[in-house]
PDB file of C-alpha atoms in Angstrom:
ATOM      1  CA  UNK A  27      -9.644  22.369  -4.203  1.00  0.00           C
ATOM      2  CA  UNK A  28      -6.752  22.575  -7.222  1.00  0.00           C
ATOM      3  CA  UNK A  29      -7.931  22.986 -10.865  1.00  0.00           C
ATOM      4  CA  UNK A  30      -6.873  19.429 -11.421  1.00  0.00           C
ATOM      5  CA  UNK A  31      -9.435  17.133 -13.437  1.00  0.00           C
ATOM      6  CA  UNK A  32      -9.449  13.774 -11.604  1.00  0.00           C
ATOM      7  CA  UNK A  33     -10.412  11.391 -14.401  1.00  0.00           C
ATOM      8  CA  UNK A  34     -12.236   9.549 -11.861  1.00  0.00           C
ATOM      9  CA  UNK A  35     -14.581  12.246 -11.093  1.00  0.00           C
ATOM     10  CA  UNK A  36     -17.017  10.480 -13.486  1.00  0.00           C
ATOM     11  CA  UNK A  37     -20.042  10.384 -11.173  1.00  0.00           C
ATOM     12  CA  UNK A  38     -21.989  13.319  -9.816  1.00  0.00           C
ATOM     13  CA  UNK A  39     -22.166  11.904  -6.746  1.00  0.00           C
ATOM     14  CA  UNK A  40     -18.562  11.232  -6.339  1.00  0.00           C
ATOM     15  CA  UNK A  41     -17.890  14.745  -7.262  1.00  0.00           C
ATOM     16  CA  UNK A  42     -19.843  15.947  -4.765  1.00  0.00           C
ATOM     17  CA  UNK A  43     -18.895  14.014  -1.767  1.00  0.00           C
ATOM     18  CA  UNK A  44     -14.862  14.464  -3.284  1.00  0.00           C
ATOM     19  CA  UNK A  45     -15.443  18.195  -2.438  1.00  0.00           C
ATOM     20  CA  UNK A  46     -16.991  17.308   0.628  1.00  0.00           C
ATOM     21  CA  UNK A  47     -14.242  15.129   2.165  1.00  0.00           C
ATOM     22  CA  UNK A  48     -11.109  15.895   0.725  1.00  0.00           C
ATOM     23  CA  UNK A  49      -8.914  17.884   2.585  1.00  0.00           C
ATOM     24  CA  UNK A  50      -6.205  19.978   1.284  1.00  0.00           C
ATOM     25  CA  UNK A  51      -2.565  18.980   3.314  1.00  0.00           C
ATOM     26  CA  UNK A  52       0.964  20.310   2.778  1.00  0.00           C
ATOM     27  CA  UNK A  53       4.176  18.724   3.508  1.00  0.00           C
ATOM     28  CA  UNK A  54       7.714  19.939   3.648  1.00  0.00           C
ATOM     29  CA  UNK A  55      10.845  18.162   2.096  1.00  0.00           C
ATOM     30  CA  UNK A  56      11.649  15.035   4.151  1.00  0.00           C
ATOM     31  CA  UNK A  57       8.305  15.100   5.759  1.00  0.00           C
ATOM     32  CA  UNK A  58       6.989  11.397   6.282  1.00  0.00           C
ATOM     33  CA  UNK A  59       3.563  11.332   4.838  1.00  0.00           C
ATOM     34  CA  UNK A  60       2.456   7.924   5.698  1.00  0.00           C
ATOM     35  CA  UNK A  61       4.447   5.655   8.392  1.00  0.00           C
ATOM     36  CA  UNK A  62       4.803   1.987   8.694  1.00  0.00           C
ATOM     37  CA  UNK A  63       3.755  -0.162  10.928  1.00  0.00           C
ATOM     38  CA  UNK A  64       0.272   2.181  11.180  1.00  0.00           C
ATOM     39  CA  UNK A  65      -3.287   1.790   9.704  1.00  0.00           C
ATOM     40  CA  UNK A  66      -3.936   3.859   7.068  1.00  0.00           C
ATOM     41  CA  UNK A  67      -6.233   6.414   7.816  1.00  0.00           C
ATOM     42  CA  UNK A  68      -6.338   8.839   4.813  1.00  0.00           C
ATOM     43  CA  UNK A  69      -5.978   8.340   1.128  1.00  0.00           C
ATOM     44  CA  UNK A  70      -3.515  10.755  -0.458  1.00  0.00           C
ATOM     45  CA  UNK A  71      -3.891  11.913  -3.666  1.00  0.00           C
ATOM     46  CA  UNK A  72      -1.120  14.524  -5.117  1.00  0.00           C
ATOM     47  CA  UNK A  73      -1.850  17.887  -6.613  1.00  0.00           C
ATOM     48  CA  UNK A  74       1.412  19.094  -6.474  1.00  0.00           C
ATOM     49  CA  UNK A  75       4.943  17.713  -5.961  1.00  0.00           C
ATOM     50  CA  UNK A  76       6.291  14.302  -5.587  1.00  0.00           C
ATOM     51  CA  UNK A  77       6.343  11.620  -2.799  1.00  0.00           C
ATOM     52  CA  UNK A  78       8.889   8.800  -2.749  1.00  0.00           C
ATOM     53  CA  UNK A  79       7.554   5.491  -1.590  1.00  0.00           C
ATOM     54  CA  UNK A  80      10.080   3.336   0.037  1.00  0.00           C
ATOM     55  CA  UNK A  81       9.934  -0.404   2.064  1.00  0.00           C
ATOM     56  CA  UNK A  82      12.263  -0.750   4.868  1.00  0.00           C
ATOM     57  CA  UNK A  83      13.965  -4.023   5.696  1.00  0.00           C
ATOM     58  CA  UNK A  84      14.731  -6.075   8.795  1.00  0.00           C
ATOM     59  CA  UNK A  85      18.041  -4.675   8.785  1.00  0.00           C
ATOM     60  CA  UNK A  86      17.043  -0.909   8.483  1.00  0.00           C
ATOM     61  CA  UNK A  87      17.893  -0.527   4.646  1.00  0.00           C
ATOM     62  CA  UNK A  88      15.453   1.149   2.306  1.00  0.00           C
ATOM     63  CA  UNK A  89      13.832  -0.073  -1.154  1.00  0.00           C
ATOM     64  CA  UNK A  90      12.760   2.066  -3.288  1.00  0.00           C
ATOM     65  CA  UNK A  91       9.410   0.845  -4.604  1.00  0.00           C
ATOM     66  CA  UNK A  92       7.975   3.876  -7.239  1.00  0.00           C
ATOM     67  CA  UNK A  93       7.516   8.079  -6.954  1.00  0.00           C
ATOM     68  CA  UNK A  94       3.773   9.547  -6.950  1.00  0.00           C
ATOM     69  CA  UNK A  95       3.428  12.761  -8.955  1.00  0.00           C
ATOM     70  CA  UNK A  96       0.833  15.193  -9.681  1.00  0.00           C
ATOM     71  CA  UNK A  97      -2.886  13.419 -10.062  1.00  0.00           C
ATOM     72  CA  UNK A  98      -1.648   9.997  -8.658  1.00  0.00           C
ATOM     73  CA  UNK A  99      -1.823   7.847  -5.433  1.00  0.00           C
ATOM     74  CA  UNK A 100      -0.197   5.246  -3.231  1.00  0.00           C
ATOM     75  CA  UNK A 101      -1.435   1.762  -4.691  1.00  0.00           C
ATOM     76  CA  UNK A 102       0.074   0.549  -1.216  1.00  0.00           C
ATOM     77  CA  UNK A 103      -2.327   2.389   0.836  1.00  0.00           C
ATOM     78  CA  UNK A 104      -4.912   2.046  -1.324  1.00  0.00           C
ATOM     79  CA  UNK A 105      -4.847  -2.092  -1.420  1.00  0.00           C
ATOM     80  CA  UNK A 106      -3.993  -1.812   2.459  1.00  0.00           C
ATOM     81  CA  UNK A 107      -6.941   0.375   3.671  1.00  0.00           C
ATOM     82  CA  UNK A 108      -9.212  -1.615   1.540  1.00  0.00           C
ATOM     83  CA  UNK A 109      -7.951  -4.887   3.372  1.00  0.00           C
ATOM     84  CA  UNK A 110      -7.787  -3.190   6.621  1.00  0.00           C
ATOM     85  CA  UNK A 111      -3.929  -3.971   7.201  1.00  0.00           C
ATOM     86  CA  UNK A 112      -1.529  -1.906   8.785  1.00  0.00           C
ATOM     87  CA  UNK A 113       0.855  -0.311   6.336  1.00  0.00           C
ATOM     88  CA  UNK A 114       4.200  -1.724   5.527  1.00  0.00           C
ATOM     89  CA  UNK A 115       5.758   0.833   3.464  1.00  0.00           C
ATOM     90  CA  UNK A 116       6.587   4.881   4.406  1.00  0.00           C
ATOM     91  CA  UNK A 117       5.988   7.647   2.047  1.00  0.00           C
ATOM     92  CA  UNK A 118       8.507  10.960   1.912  1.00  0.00           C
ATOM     93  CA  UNK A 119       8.043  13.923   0.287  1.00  0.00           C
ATOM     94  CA  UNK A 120      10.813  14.693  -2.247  1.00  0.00           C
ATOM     95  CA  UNK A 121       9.751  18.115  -2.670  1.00  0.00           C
ATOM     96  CA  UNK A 122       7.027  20.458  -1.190  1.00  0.00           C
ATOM     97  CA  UNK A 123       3.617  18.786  -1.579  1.00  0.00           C
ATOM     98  CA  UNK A 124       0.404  19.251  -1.541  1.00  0.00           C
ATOM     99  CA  UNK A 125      -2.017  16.513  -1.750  1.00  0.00           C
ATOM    100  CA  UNK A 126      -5.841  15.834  -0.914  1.00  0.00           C
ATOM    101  CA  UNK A 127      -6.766  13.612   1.968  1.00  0.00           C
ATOM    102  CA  UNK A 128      -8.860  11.079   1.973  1.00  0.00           C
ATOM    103  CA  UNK A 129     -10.527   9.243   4.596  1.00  0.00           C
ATOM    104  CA  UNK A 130      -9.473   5.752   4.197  1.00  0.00           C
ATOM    105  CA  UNK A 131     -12.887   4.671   5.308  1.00  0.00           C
ATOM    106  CA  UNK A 132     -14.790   6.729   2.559  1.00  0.00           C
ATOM    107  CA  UNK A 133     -12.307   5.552  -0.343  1.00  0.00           C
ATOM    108  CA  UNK A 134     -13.877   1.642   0.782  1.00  0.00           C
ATOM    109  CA  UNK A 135     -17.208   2.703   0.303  1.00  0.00           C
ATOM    110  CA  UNK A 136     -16.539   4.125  -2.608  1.00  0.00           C
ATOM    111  CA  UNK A 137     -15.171   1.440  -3.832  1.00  0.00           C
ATOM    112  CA  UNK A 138     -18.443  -0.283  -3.812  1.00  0.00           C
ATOM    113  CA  UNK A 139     -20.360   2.569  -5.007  1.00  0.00           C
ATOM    114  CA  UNK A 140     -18.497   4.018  -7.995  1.00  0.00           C
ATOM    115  CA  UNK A 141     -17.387   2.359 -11.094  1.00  0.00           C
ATOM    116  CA  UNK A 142     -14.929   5.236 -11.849  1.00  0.00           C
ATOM    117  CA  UNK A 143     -13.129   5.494  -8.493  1.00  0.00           C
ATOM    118  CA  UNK A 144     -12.814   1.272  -8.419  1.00  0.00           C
ATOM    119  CA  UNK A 145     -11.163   1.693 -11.501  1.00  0.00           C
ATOM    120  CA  UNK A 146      -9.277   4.401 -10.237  1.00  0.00           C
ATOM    121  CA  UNK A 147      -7.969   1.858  -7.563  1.00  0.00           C
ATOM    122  CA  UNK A 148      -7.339  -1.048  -9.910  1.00  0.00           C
ATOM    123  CA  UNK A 149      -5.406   0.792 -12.385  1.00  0.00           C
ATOM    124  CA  UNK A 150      -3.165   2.457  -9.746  1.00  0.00           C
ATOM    125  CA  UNK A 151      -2.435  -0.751  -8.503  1.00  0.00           C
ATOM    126  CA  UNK A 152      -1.672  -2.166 -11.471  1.00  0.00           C
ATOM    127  CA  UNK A 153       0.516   0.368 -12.859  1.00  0.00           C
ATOM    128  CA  UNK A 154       2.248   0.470  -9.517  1.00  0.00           C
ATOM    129  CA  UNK A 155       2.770  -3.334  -9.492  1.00  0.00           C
ATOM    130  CA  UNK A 156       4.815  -3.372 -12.749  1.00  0.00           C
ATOM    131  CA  UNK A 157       7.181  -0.632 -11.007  1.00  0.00           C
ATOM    132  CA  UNK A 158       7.339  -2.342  -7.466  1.00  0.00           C
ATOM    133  CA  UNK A 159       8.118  -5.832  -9.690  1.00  0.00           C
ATOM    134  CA  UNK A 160      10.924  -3.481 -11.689  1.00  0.00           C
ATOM    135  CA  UNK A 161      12.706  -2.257  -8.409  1.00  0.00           C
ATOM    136  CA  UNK A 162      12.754  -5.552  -7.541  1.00  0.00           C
ATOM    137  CA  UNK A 163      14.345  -7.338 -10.621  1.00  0.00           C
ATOM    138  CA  UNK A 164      16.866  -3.842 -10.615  1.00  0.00           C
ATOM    139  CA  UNK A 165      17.853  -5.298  -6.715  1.00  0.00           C
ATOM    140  CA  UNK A 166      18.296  -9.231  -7.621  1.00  0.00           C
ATOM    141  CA  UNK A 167      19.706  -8.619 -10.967  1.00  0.00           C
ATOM    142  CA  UNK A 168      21.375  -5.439 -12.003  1.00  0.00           C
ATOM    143  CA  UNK A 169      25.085  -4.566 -10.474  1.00  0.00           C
ATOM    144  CA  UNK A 170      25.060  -1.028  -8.372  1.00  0.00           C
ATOM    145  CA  UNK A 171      26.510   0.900 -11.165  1.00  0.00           C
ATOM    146  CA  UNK A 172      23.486  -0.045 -13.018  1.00  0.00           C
ATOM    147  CA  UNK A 173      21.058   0.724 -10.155  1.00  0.00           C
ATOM    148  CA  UNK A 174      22.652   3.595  -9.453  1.00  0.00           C
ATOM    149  CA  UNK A 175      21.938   5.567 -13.136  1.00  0.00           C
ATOM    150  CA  UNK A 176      18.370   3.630 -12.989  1.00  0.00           C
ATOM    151  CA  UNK A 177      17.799   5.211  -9.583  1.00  0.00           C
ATOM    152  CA  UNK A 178      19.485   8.692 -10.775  1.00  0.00           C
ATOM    153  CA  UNK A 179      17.242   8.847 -14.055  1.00  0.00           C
ATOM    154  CA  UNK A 180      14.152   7.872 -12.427  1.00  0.00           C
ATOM    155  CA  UNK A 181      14.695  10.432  -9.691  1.00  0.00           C
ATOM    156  CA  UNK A 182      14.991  13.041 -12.069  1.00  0.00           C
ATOM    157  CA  UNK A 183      11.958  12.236 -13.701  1.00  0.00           C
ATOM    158  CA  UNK A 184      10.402  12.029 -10.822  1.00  0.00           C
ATOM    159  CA  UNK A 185      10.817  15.625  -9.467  1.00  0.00           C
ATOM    160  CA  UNK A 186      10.984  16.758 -13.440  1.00  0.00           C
ATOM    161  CA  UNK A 187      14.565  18.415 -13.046  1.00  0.00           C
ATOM    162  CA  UNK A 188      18.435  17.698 -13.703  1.00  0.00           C
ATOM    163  CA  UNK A 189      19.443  19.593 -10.643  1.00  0.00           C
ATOM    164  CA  UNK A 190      18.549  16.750  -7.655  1.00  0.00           C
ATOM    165  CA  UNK A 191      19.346  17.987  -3.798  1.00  0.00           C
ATOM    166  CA  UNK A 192      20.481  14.718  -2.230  1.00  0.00           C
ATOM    167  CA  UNK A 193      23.730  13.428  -0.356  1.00  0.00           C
ATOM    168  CA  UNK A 194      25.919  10.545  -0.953  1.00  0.00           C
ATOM    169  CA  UNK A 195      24.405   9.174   1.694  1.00  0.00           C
ATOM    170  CA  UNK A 196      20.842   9.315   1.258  1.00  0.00           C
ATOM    171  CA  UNK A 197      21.259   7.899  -2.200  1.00  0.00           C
ATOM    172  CA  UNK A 198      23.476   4.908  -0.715  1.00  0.00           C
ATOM    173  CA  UNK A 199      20.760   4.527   1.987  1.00  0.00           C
ATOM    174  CA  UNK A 200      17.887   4.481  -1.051  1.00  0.00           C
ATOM    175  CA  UNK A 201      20.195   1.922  -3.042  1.00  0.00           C
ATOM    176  CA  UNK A 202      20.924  -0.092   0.546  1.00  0.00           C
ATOM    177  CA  UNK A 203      24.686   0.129  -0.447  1.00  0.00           C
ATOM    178  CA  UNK A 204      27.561   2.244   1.590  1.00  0.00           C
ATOM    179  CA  UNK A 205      28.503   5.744   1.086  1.00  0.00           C
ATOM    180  CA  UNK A 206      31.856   4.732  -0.177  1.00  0.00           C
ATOM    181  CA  UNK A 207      30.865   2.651  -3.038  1.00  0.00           C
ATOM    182  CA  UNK A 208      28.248   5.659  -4.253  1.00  0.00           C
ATOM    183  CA  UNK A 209      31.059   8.278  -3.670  1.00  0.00           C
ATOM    184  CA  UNK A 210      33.296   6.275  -5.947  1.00  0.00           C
ATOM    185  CA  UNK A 211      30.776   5.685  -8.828  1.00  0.00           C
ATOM    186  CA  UNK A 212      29.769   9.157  -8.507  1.00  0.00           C
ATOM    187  CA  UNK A 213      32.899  10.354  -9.492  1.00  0.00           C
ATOM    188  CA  UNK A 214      33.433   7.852 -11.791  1.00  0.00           C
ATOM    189  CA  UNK A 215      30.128   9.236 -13.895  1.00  0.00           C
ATOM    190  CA  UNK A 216      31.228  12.904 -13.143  1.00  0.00           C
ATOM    191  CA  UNK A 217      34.725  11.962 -15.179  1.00  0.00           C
ATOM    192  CA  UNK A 218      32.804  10.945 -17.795  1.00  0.00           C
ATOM    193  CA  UNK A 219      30.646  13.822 -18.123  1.00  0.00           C
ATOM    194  CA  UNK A 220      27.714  12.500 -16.865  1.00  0.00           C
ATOM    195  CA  UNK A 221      27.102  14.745 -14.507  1.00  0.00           C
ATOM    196  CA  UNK A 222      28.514  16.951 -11.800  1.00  0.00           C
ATOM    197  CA  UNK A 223      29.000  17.033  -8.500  1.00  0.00           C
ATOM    198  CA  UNK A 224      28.468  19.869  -5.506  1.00  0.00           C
ATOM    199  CA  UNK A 225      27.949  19.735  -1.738  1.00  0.00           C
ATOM    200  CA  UNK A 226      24.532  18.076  -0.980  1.00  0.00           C
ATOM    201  CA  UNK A 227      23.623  18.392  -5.118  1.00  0.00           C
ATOM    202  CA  UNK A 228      23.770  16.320  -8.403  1.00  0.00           C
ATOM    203  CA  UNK A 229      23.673  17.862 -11.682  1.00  0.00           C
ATOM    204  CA  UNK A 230      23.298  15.476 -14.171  1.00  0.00           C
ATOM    205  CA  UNK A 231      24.261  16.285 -17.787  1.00  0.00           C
ATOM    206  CA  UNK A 232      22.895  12.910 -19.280  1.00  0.00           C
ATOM    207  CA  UNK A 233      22.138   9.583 -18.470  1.00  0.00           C
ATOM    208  CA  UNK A 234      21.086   7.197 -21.474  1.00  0.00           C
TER     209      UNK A 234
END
């Protein structure tokens, strides 16, 4: 297990059945950690990189809902195992991860034993509802160009570098706009010094 402290790990007994259950899994850039359209069978909680959680549309466009980092969850698959619903969103890794699994079934019945992992739950959902309501007031009422240094910024924070290793496309794809319209804005930031542009990479200089 990784040298993290879970602040959850309040109980003894939920220490000792965390060590018990948890599994250690890593994933490779672009691997799809949890699918859609699936029940949720493990819970995933990050030690190490970042995971991009996205919900597709009817039309096969991608939204953005938040990023999970080190020591955090999915609130989606958290609130979906615990109602026994198949998933509707997918979950990427940005990066190389590694996470701990954990049976979806366990995380309900800890949910009804211990105090510190049902807090756990509710504040993960609640911090990830204020981000999932954000994307969606950035989608009804904030132009591209707007989006488009939101989504840059928040990506960057996400993965904790300046450098990001993503296409035109995949960032029109995450932003459910063509490849054209990011191309042009692109360069329209890169001519003002806002950051560069190279094959397949973004460096970005600033962003207020």
């Amino acid at each position: 297990m990784s040298n993290i402290e879970f602040d959850f790990l309040l109980e003894q007994g939920l220490r000792t059945e965390f060590e018990q259950v948890g599994t250690t899994l890593e994933f490779n850039t672009g691997d799809i950690i949890v699918e859609p359209h699936k029940y949720i069978k493990v819970i995933p909680i990050l030690l190490k990189g970042t995971v991009k959680v996205v919900r597709e549309t009817n039309d096969g466009n991608e939204l953005i809902l938040y990023y999970i980092k080190a020591g955090q969850s999915c609130a989606v698959s958290l609130s979906t195992s615990l109602m026994n619903k198949l998933s509707n969103i997918k979950a990427i890794a940005e990066e190389k991860v590694e996470l701990i699994a954990i049976p979806s079934s366990t995380s309900v019945k800890w949910y009804d034993s211990y105090a510190s992992w049902r807090m756990f739950v509710l504040r993960t959902m609640d911090n990830r509802y204020d981000e999932i309501i954000n994307a969606l007031d950035s989608v009804a009422f904030k132009k591209i160009d707007e989006r488009l240094m939101d989504y840059l910024k928040t990506k960057a924070e996400a993965v904790q570098s300046n450098i990001l290793n993503i296409t035109h496309q995949e960032i029109a794809n995450d932003l459910s706009t063509s490849r054209e319209v990011i191309s042009r804005l692109l360069k329209q930031l890169e001519q003002k010094g806002i950051l560069k542009l190279f094959r397949n990479k973004v460096e970005i200089f600033s962003l207020m």
